[in-house]
C-alpha atoms as a printed R data frame, in Angstrom:
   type eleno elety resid chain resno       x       y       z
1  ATOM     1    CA   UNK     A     1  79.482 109.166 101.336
2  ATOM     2    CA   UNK     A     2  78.303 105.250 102.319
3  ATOM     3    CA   UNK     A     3  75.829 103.920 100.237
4  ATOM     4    CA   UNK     A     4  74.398 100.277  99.279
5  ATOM     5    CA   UNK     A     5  74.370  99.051  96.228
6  ATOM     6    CA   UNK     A     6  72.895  95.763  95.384
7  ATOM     7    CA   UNK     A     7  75.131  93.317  97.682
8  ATOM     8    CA   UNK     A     8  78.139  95.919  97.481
9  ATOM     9    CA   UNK     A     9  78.640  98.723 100.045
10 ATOM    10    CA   UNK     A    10  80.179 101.585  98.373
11 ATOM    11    CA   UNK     A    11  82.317 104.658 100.093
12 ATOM    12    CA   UNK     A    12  83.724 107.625  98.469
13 ATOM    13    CA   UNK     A    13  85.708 109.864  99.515
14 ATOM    14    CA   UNK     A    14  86.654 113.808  98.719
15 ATOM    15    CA   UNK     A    15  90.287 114.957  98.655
16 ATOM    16    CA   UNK     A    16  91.125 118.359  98.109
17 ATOM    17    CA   UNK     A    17  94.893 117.035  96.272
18 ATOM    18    CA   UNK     A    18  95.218 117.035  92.961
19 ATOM    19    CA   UNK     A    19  97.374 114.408  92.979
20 ATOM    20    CA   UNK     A    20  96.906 110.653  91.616
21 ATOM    21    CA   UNK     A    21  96.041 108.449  94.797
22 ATOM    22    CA   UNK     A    22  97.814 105.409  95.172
23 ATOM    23    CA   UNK     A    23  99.057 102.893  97.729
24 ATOM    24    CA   UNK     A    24 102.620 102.837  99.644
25 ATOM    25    CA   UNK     A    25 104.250  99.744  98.757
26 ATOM    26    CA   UNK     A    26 105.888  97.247 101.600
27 ATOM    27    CA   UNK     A    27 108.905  98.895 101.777
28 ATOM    28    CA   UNK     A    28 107.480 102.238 103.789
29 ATOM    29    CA   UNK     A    29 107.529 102.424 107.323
30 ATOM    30    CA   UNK     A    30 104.543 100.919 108.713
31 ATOM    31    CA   UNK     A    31 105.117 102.763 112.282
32 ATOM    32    CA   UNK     A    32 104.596 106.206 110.944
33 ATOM    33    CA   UNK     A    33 101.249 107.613 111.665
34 ATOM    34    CA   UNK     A    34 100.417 108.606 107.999
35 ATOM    35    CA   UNK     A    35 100.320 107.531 104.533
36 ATOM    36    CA   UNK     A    36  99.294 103.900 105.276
37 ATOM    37    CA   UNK     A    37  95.106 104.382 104.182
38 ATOM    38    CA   UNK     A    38  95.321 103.309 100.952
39 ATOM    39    CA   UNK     A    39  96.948 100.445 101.826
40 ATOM    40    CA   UNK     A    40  94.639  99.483 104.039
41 ATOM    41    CA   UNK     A    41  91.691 100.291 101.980
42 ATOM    42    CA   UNK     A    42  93.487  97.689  99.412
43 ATOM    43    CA   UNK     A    43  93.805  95.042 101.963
44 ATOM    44    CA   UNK     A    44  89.966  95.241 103.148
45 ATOM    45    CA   UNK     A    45  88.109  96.172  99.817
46 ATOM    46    CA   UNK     A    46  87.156  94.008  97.307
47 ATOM    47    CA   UNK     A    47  88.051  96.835  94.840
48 ATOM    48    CA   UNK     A    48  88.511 100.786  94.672
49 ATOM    49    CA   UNK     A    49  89.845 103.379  92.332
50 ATOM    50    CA   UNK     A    50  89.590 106.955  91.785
51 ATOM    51    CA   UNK     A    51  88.518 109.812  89.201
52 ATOM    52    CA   UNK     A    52  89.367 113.307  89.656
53 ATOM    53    CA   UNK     A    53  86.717 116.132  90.266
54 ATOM    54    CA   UNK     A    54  85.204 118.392  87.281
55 ATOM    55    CA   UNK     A    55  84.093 122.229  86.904
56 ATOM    56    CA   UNK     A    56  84.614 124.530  90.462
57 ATOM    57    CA   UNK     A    57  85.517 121.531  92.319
58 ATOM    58    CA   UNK     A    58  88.915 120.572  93.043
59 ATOM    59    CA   UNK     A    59  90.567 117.577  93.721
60 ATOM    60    CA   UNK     A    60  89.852 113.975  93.178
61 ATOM    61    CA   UNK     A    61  87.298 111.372  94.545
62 ATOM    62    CA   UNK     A    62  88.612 107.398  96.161
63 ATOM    63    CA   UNK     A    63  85.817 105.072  96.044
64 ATOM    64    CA   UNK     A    64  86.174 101.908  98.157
65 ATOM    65    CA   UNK     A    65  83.506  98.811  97.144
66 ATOM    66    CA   UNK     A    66  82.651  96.223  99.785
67 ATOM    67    CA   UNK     A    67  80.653  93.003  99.643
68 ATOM    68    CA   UNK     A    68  77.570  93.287 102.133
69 ATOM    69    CA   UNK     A    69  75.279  90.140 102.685
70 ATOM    70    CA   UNK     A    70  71.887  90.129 102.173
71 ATOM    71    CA   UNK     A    71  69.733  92.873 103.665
72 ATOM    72    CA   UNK     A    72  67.284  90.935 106.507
């Protein structure tokens, strides 16, 4: 989901895992074709974090905030 908050854009994003999310430090290998969005979303973002899901669903919810400039 994408949506605008004030002067922030804000994404989240489902994952099915049940797992804590969290980013691959520099020591990983930066050719491989996986594992590297977190880090990514750390070097772009301004800030993001995570909860996990409640009731039926499963899993746990990143959210990624942006600063936007001013709507014209």
């Amino acid at each position: 989901h994408l949506m605008r908050w004030a002067s922030r854009l804000v994404c989240a994003v489902r994952d099915p895992s049940r797992e804590s999310p969290g980013a691959r430090g520099g020591e990983e290998d930066f050719s491989a074709e996986s594992g590297r969005g977190l880090f990514l979303v750390e070097s772009f973002s301004d800030s993001w974090g995570w909860h996990p899901l409640a009731g039926r669903l499963q899993g746990t919810v990143v959210w990624v905030l942006f600063r936007v400039g001013p709507e014209e």
